Amino acid sequence: MNTVRYDSVQVGDSLPPLTLAPVNRTTLALFAGASGDHNPIHIDIDYARKAGMVDVFAHGMLSMAYLGRLLTGWVDQRQLRGFGVRFAGITHLGHQITCSGKVVEKFEAEGEQRVKLEIRTTNQYGETRIVGDAIVALQ
């Protein structure tokens, strides 16, 4: 991982995007096991259909984890000072998610140089699924 320097980052700069393989049933089952979130809406097609859905769909926290990978691919996790999201849409089976981020502010707080990032996930159709922000300390 490269060291990102505060002086080399400008408002408007984009993080290198992270594009993931399309969401499939195996991904959902593995995430359910790893996270302990076995909500049947995400892994049981019969349950999902009874709830009015066509099929199961991804856990919102799976996409948040993908955004975490975007951030920790850019800086060491010890530099994260804040990370929050709002779920804006369902990530269905077959959706290929791309995570992106952009620097929207540079500031100092608690003796550190920090940047605020806007982060999001979109599917292959350009539809936003998650929006959020993160605060990162830089040297």
mmCIF file with all atom_site columns, C-alpha atoms in Angstrom:
data_model
loop_
_atom_site.group_PDB
_atom_site.id
_atom_site.type_symbol
_atom_site.label_atom_id
_atom_site.label_alt_id
_atom_site.label_comp_id
_atom_site.label_asym_id
_atom_site.label_entity_id
_atom_site.label_seq_id
_atom_site.pdbx_PDB_ins_code
_atom_site.Cartn_x
_atom_site.Cartn_y
_atom_site.Cartn_z
_atom_site.occupancy
_atom_site.B_iso_or_equiv
_atom_site.pdbx_formal_charge
_atom_site.auth_seq_id
_atom_site.auth_comp_id
_atom_site.auth_asym_id
_atom_site.auth_atom_id
_atom_site.pdbx_PDB_model_num
ATOM 1   C CA . MET A 1 1   ? 0.000   0.000   0.000   1.00 0.00 ? 1   MET A CA 1
ATOM 2   C CA . ASN A 1 2   ? 1.290   3.445   -0.878  1.00 0.00 ? 2   ASN A CA 1
ATOM 3   C CA . THR A 1 3   ? 1.441   6.109   1.782   1.00 0.00 ? 3   THR A CA 1
ATOM 4   C CA . VAL A 1 4   ? -1.066  8.828   0.914   1.00 0.00 ? 4   VAL A CA 1
ATOM 5   C CA . ARG A 1 5   ? 0.234   12.258  1.946   1.00 0.00 ? 5   ARG A CA 1
ATOM 6   C CA . TYR A 1 6   ? -2.012  15.124  3.002   1.00 0.00 ? 6   TYR A CA 1
ATOM 7   C CA . ASP A 1 7   ? -0.060  17.603  0.848   1.00 0.00 ? 7   ASP A CA 1
ATOM 8   C CA . SER A 1 8   ? -0.486  15.445  -2.268  1.00 0.00 ? 8   SER A CA 1
ATOM 9   C CA . VAL A 1 9   ? -4.275  15.122  -1.931  1.00 0.00 ? 9   VAL A CA 1
ATOM 10  C CA . GLN A 1 10  ? -6.618  17.778  -3.298  1.00 0.00 ? 10  GLN A CA 1
ATOM 11  C CA . VAL A 1 11  ? -10.357 18.316  -2.917  1.00 0.00 ? 11  VAL A CA 1
ATOM 12  C CA . GLY A 1 12  ? -11.945 16.618  -5.922  1.00 0.00 ? 12  GLY A CA 1
ATOM 13  C CA . ASP A 1 13  ? -9.392  13.790  -6.117  1.00 0.00 ? 13  ASP A CA 1
ATOM 14  C CA . SER A 1 14  ? -10.872 10.325  -6.582  1.00 0.00 ? 14  SER A CA 1
ATOM 15  C CA . LEU A 1 15  ? -9.814  7.122   -4.888  1.00 0.00 ? 15  LEU A CA 1
ATOM 16  C CA . PRO A 1 16  ? -8.928  4.227   -7.191  1.00 0.00 ? 16  PRO A CA 1
ATOM 17  C CA . PRO A 1 17  ? -12.278 2.452   -7.722  1.00 0.00 ? 17  PRO A CA 1
ATOM 18  C CA . LEU A 1 18  ? -12.874 -1.084  -6.479  1.00 0.00 ? 18  LEU A CA 1
ATOM 19  C CA . THR A 1 19  ? -14.983 -3.272  -8.794  1.00 0.00 ? 19  THR A CA 1
ATOM 20  C CA . LEU A 1 20  ? -16.099 -6.620  -7.452  1.00 0.00 ? 20  LEU A CA 1
ATOM 21  C CA . ALA A 1 21  ? -17.372 -9.829  -8.981  1.00 0.00 ? 21  ALA A CA 1
ATOM 22  C CA . PRO A 1 22  ? -21.151 -10.021 -9.447  1.00 0.00 ? 22  PRO A CA 1
ATOM 23  C CA . VAL A 1 23  ? -23.031 -10.913 -6.264  1.00 0.00 ? 23  VAL A CA 1
ATOM 24  C CA . ASN A 1 24  ? -24.035 -14.582 -6.217  1.00 0.00 ? 24  ASN A CA 1
ATOM 25  C CA . ARG A 1 25  ? -25.570 -17.035 -3.774  1.00 0.00 ? 25  ARG A CA 1
ATOM 26  C CA . THR A 1 26  ? -22.182 -18.301 -2.643  1.00 0.00 ? 26  THR A CA 1
ATOM 27  C CA . THR A 1 27  ? -21.103 -14.756 -1.726  1.00 0.00 ? 27  THR A CA 1
ATOM 28  C CA . LEU A 1 28  ? -24.278 -14.305 0.326   1.00 0.00 ? 28  LEU A CA 1
ATOM 29  C CA . ALA A 1 29  ? -23.864 -17.645 2.098   1.00 0.00 ? 29  ALA A CA 1
ATOM 30  C CA . LEU A 1 30  ? -20.216 -16.956 2.906   1.00 0.00 ? 30  LEU A CA 1
ATOM 31  C CA . PHE A 1 31  ? -21.011 -13.458 4.175   1.00 0.00 ? 31  PHE A CA 1
ATOM 32  C CA . ALA A 1 32  ? -23.858 -14.820 6.321   1.00 0.00 ? 32  ALA A CA 1
ATOM 33  C CA . GLY A 1 33  ? -21.451 -17.291 7.897   1.00 0.00 ? 33  GLY A CA 1
ATOM 34  C CA . ALA A 1 34  ? -18.666 -14.767 8.416   1.00 0.00 ? 34  ALA A CA 1
ATOM 35  C CA . SER A 1 35  ? -20.910 -12.032 9.802   1.00 0.00 ? 35  SER A CA 1
ATOM 36  C CA . GLY A 1 36  ? -23.343 -14.184 11.742  1.00 0.00 ? 36  GLY A CA 1
ATOM 37  C CA . ASP A 1 37  ? -26.204 -12.467 9.879   1.00 0.00 ? 37  ASP A CA 1
ATOM 38  C CA . HIS A 1 38  ? -28.371 -15.385 8.803   1.00 0.00 ? 38  HIS A CA 1
ATOM 39  C CA . ASN A 1 39  ? -31.475 -13.326 8.031   1.00 0.00 ? 39  ASN A CA 1
ATOM 40  C CA . PRO A 1 40  ? -33.392 -15.611 5.643   1.00 0.00 ? 40  PRO A CA 1
ATOM 41  C CA . ILE A 1 41  ? -34.279 -12.709 3.329   1.00 0.00 ? 41  ILE A CA 1
ATOM 42  C CA . HIS A 1 42  ? -30.645 -12.909 2.161   1.00 0.00 ? 42  HIS A CA 1
ATOM 43  C CA . ILE A 1 43  ? -30.220 -16.673 1.821   1.00 0.00 ? 43  ILE A CA 1
ATOM 44  C CA . ASP A 1 44  ? -33.625 -18.404 1.492   1.00 0.00 ? 44  ASP A CA 1
ATOM 45  C CA . ILE A 1 45  ? -35.428 -17.849 -1.824  1.00 0.00 ? 45  ILE A CA 1
ATOM 46  C CA . ASP A 1 46  ? -38.732 -19.229 -0.468  1.00 0.00 ? 46  ASP A CA 1
ATOM 47  C CA . TYR A 1 47  ? -38.630 -16.798 2.442   1.00 0.00 ? 47  TYR A CA 1
ATOM 48  C CA . ALA A 1 48  ? -37.704 -13.904 0.127   1.00 0.00 ? 48  ALA A CA 1
ATOM 49  C CA . ARG A 1 49  ? -40.622 -14.700 -2.191  1.00 0.00 ? 49  ARG A CA 1
ATOM 50  C CA . LYS A 1 50  ? -43.051 -14.868 0.738   1.00 0.00 ? 50  LYS A CA 1
ATOM 51  C CA . ALA A 1 51  ? -41.814 -11.396 1.672   1.00 0.00 ? 51  ALA A CA 1
ATOM 52  C CA . GLY A 1 52  ? -42.698 -10.144 -1.826  1.00 0.00 ? 52  GLY A CA 1
ATOM 53  C CA . MET A 1 53  ? -39.216 -10.211 -3.326  1.00 0.00 ? 53  MET A CA 1
ATOM 54  C CA . VAL A 1 54  ? -38.341 -11.965 -6.578  1.00 0.00 ? 54  VAL A CA 1
ATOM 55  C CA . ASP A 1 55  ? -35.254 -13.533 -5.002  1.00 0.00 ? 55  ASP A CA 1
ATOM 56  C CA . VAL A 1 56  ? -32.778 -13.111 -2.161  1.00 0.00 ? 56  VAL A CA 1
ATOM 57  C CA . PHE A 1 57  ? -30.606 -9.989  -2.143  1.00 0.00 ? 57  PHE A CA 1
ATOM 58  C CA . ALA A 1 58  ? -27.330 -8.877  -0.616  1.00 0.00 ? 58  ALA A CA 1
ATOM 59  C CA . HIS A 1 59  ? -26.917 -7.828  2.987   1.00 0.00 ? 59  HIS A CA 1
ATOM 60  C CA . GLY A 1 60  ? -26.481 -4.073  3.248   1.00 0.00 ? 60  GLY A CA 1
ATOM 61  C CA . MET A 1 61  ? -23.488 -4.694  5.470   1.00 0.00 ? 61  MET A CA 1
ATOM 62  C CA . LEU A 1 62  ? -21.820 -6.708  2.682   1.00 0.00 ? 62  LEU A CA 1
ATOM 63  C CA . SER A 1 63  ? -21.711 -3.580  0.543   1.00 0.00 ? 63  SER A CA 1
ATOM 64  C CA . MET A 1 64  ? -20.521 -1.576  3.541   1.00 0.00 ? 64  MET A CA 1
ATOM 65  C CA . ALA A 1 65  ? -17.720 -4.126  3.949   1.00 0.00 ? 65  ALA A CA 1
ATOM 66  C CA . TYR A 1 66  ? -16.835 -3.580  0.285   1.00 0.00 ? 66  TYR A CA 1
ATOM 67  C CA . LEU A 1 67  ? -16.570 0.157   1.004   1.00 0.00 ? 67  LEU A CA 1
ATOM 68  C CA . GLY A 1 68  ? -14.302 -0.702  3.917   1.00 0.00 ? 68  GLY A CA 1
ATOM 69  C CA . ARG A 1 69  ? -12.082 -2.558  1.441   1.00 0.00 ? 69  ARG A CA 1
ATOM 70  C CA . LEU A 1 70  ? -12.029 0.544   -0.784  1.00 0.00 ? 70  LEU A CA 1
ATOM 71  C CA . LEU A 1 71  ? -10.855 2.653   2.149   1.00 0.00 ? 71  LEU A CA 1
ATOM 72  C CA . THR A 1 72  ? -8.263  0.195   3.456   1.00 0.00 ? 72  THR A CA 1
ATOM 73  C CA . GLY A 1 73  ? -6.932  -0.271  -0.053  1.00 0.00 ? 73  GLY A CA 1
ATOM 74  C CA . TRP A 1 74  ? -6.197  3.457   -0.038  1.00 0.00 ? 74  TRP A CA 1
ATOM 75  C CA . VAL A 1 75  ? -4.884  3.891   3.525   1.00 0.00 ? 75  VAL A CA 1
ATOM 76  C CA . ASP A 1 76  ? -4.070  1.706   6.509   1.00 0.00 ? 76  ASP A CA 1
ATOM 77  C CA . GLN A 1 77  ? -7.151  0.960   8.618   1.00 0.00 ? 77  GLN A CA 1
ATOM 78  C CA . ARG A 1 78  ? -5.498  2.671   11.600  1.00 0.00 ? 78  ARG A CA 1
ATOM 79  C CA . GLN A 1 79  ? -5.961  5.982   9.752   1.00 0.00 ? 79  GLN A CA 1
ATOM 80  C CA . LEU A 1 80  ? -9.769  5.723   9.645   1.00 0.00 ? 80  LEU A CA 1
ATOM 81  C CA . ARG A 1 81  ? -11.461 8.157   12.018  1.00 0.00 ? 81  ARG A CA 1
ATOM 82  C CA . GLY A 1 82  ? -15.048 7.836   10.847  1.00 0.00 ? 82  GLY A CA 1
ATOM 83  C CA . PHE A 1 83  ? -17.100 5.728   8.451   1.00 0.00 ? 83  PHE A CA 1
ATOM 84  C CA . GLY A 1 84  ? -20.861 5.883   7.945   1.00 0.00 ? 84  GLY A CA 1
ATOM 85  C CA . VAL A 1 85  ? -23.353 5.023   5.225   1.00 0.00 ? 85  VAL A CA 1
ATOM 86  C CA . ARG A 1 86  ? -26.988 5.246   4.214   1.00 0.00 ? 86  ARG A CA 1
ATOM 87  C CA . PHE A 1 87  ? -28.568 2.405   2.292   1.00 0.00 ? 87  PHE A CA 1
ATOM 88  C CA . ALA A 1 88  ? -30.135 3.820   -0.877  1.00 0.00 ? 88  ALA A CA 1
ATOM 89  C CA . GLY A 1 89  ? -31.153 0.716   -2.805  1.00 0.00 ? 89  GLY A CA 1
ATOM 90  C CA . ILE A 1 90  ? -31.131 -3.070  -2.898  1.00 0.00 ? 90  ILE A CA 1
ATOM 91  C CA . THR A 1 91  ? -28.169 -4.955  -4.302  1.00 0.00 ? 91  THR A CA 1
ATOM 92  C CA . HIS A 1 92  ? -29.677 -7.904  -6.173  1.00 0.00 ? 92  HIS A CA 1
ATOM 93  C CA . LEU A 1 93  ? -28.085 -11.149 -7.283  1.00 0.00 ? 93  LEU A CA 1
ATOM 94  C CA . GLY A 1 94  ? -25.983 -10.518 -10.381 1.00 0.00 ? 94  GLY A CA 1
ATOM 95  C CA . HIS A 1 95  ? -25.250 -6.902  -9.526  1.00 0.00 ? 95  HIS A CA 1
ATOM 96  C CA . GLN A 1 96  ? -21.624 -6.037  -10.067 1.00 0.00 ? 96  GLN A CA 1
ATOM 97  C CA . ILE A 1 97  ? -20.725 -3.459  -7.460  1.00 0.00 ? 97  ILE A CA 1
ATOM 98  C CA . THR A 1 98  ? -18.176 -0.701  -7.924  1.00 0.00 ? 98  THR A CA 1
ATOM 99  C CA . CYS A 1 99  ? -17.032 1.249   -4.885  1.00 0.00 ? 99  CYS A CA 1
ATOM 100 C CA . SER A 1 100 ? -15.819 4.808   -5.367  1.00 0.00 ? 100 SER A CA 1
ATOM 101 C CA . GLY A 1 101 ? -14.712 7.712   -3.255  1.00 0.00 ? 101 GLY A CA 1
ATOM 102 C CA . LYS A 1 102 ? -13.848 11.371  -3.638  1.00 0.00 ? 102 LYS A CA 1
ATOM 103 C CA . VAL A 1 103 ? -12.074 13.871  -1.406  1.00 0.00 ? 103 VAL A CA 1
ATOM 104 C CA . VAL A 1 104 ? -14.562 16.605  -0.479  1.00 0.00 ? 104 VAL A CA 1
ATOM 105 C CA . GLU A 1 105 ? -12.748 18.415  2.328   1.00 0.00 ? 105 GLU A CA 1
ATOM 106 C CA . LYS A 1 106 ? -9.304  18.870  3.895   1.00 0.00 ? 106 LYS A CA 1
ATOM 107 C CA . PHE A 1 107 ? -9.069  19.996  7.508   1.00 0.00 ? 107 PHE A CA 1
ATOM 108 C CA . GLU A 1 108 ? -7.238  19.656  10.809  1.00 0.00 ? 108 GLU A CA 1
ATOM 109 C CA . ALA A 1 109 ? -8.765  18.140  13.941  1.00 0.00 ? 109 ALA A CA 1
ATOM 110 C CA . GLU A 1 110 ? -7.314  16.879  17.197  1.00 0.00 ? 110 GLU A CA 1
ATOM 111 C CA . GLY A 1 111 ? -3.802  17.670  15.981  1.00 0.00 ? 111 GLY A CA 1
ATOM 112 C CA . GLU A 1 112 ? -4.173  15.626  12.800  1.00 0.00 ? 112 GLU A CA 1
ATOM 113 C CA . GLN A 1 113 ? -4.440  16.474  9.132   1.00 0.00 ? 113 GLN A CA 1
ATOM 114 C CA . ARG A 1 114 ? -7.589  14.816  7.834   1.00 0.00 ? 114 ARG A CA 1
ATOM 115 C CA . VAL A 1 115 ? -9.710  14.474  4.738   1.00 0.00 ? 115 VAL A CA 1
ATOM 116 C CA . LYS A 1 116 ? -13.411 13.853  4.394   1.00 0.00 ? 116 LYS A CA 1
ATOM 117 C CA . LEU A 1 117 ? -14.422 11.471  1.639   1.00 0.00 ? 117 LEU A CA 1
ATOM 118 C CA . GLU A 1 118 ? -17.747 10.913  -0.063  1.00 0.00 ? 118 GLU A CA 1
ATOM 119 C CA . ILE A 1 119 ? -18.067 7.197   -0.749  1.00 0.00 ? 119 ILE A CA 1
ATOM 120 C CA . ARG A 1 120 ? -20.631 5.137   -2.634  1.00 0.00 ? 120 ARG A CA 1
ATOM 121 C CA . THR A 1 121 ? -21.450 1.866   -4.294  1.00 0.00 ? 121 THR A CA 1
ATOM 122 C CA . THR A 1 122 ? -23.095 1.627   -7.677  1.00 0.00 ? 122 THR A CA 1
ATOM 123 C CA . ASN A 1 123 ? -24.182 -1.355  -9.711  1.00 0.00 ? 123 ASN A CA 1
ATOM 124 C CA . GLN A 1 124 ? -23.358 -2.023  -13.356 1.00 0.00 ? 124 GLN A CA 1
ATOM 125 C CA . TYR A 1 125 ? -26.364 0.106   -14.383 1.00 0.00 ? 125 TYR A CA 1
ATOM 126 C CA . GLY A 1 126 ? -24.973 3.165   -12.603 1.00 0.00 ? 126 GLY A CA 1
ATOM 127 C CA . GLU A 1 127 ? -27.608 2.961   -9.856  1.00 0.00 ? 127 GLU A CA 1
ATOM 128 C CA . THR A 1 128 ? -26.398 4.068   -6.425  1.00 0.00 ? 128 THR A CA 1
ATOM 129 C CA . ARG A 1 129 ? -26.921 1.448   -3.744  1.00 0.00 ? 129 ARG A CA 1
ATOM 130 C CA . ILE A 1 130 ? -25.060 2.999   -0.778  1.00 0.00 ? 130 ILE A CA 1
ATOM 131 C CA . VAL A 1 131 ? -23.885 6.546   -0.071  1.00 0.00 ? 131 VAL A CA 1
ATOM 132 C CA . GLY A 1 132 ? -21.736 7.619   2.819   1.00 0.00 ? 132 GLY A CA 1
ATOM 133 C CA . ASP A 1 133 ? -18.667 9.374   4.062   1.00 0.00 ? 133 ASP A CA 1
ATOM 134 C CA . ALA A 1 134 ? -15.424 8.642   5.790   1.00 0.00 ? 134 ALA A CA 1
ATOM 135 C CA . ILE A 1 135 ? -12.851 10.653  7.702   1.00 0.00 ? 135 ILE A CA 1
ATOM 136 C CA . VAL A 1 136 ? -9.209  9.685   7.206   1.00 0.00 ? 136 VAL A CA 1
ATOM 137 C CA . ALA A 1 137 ? -6.081  10.971  8.946   1.00 0.00 ? 137 ALA A CA 1
ATOM 138 C CA . LEU A 1 138 ? -3.134  11.599  6.626   1.00 0.00 ? 138 LEU A CA 1
ATOM 139 C CA . GLN A 1 139 ? 0.494   12.495  7.295   1.00 0.00 ? 139 GLN A CA 1
#
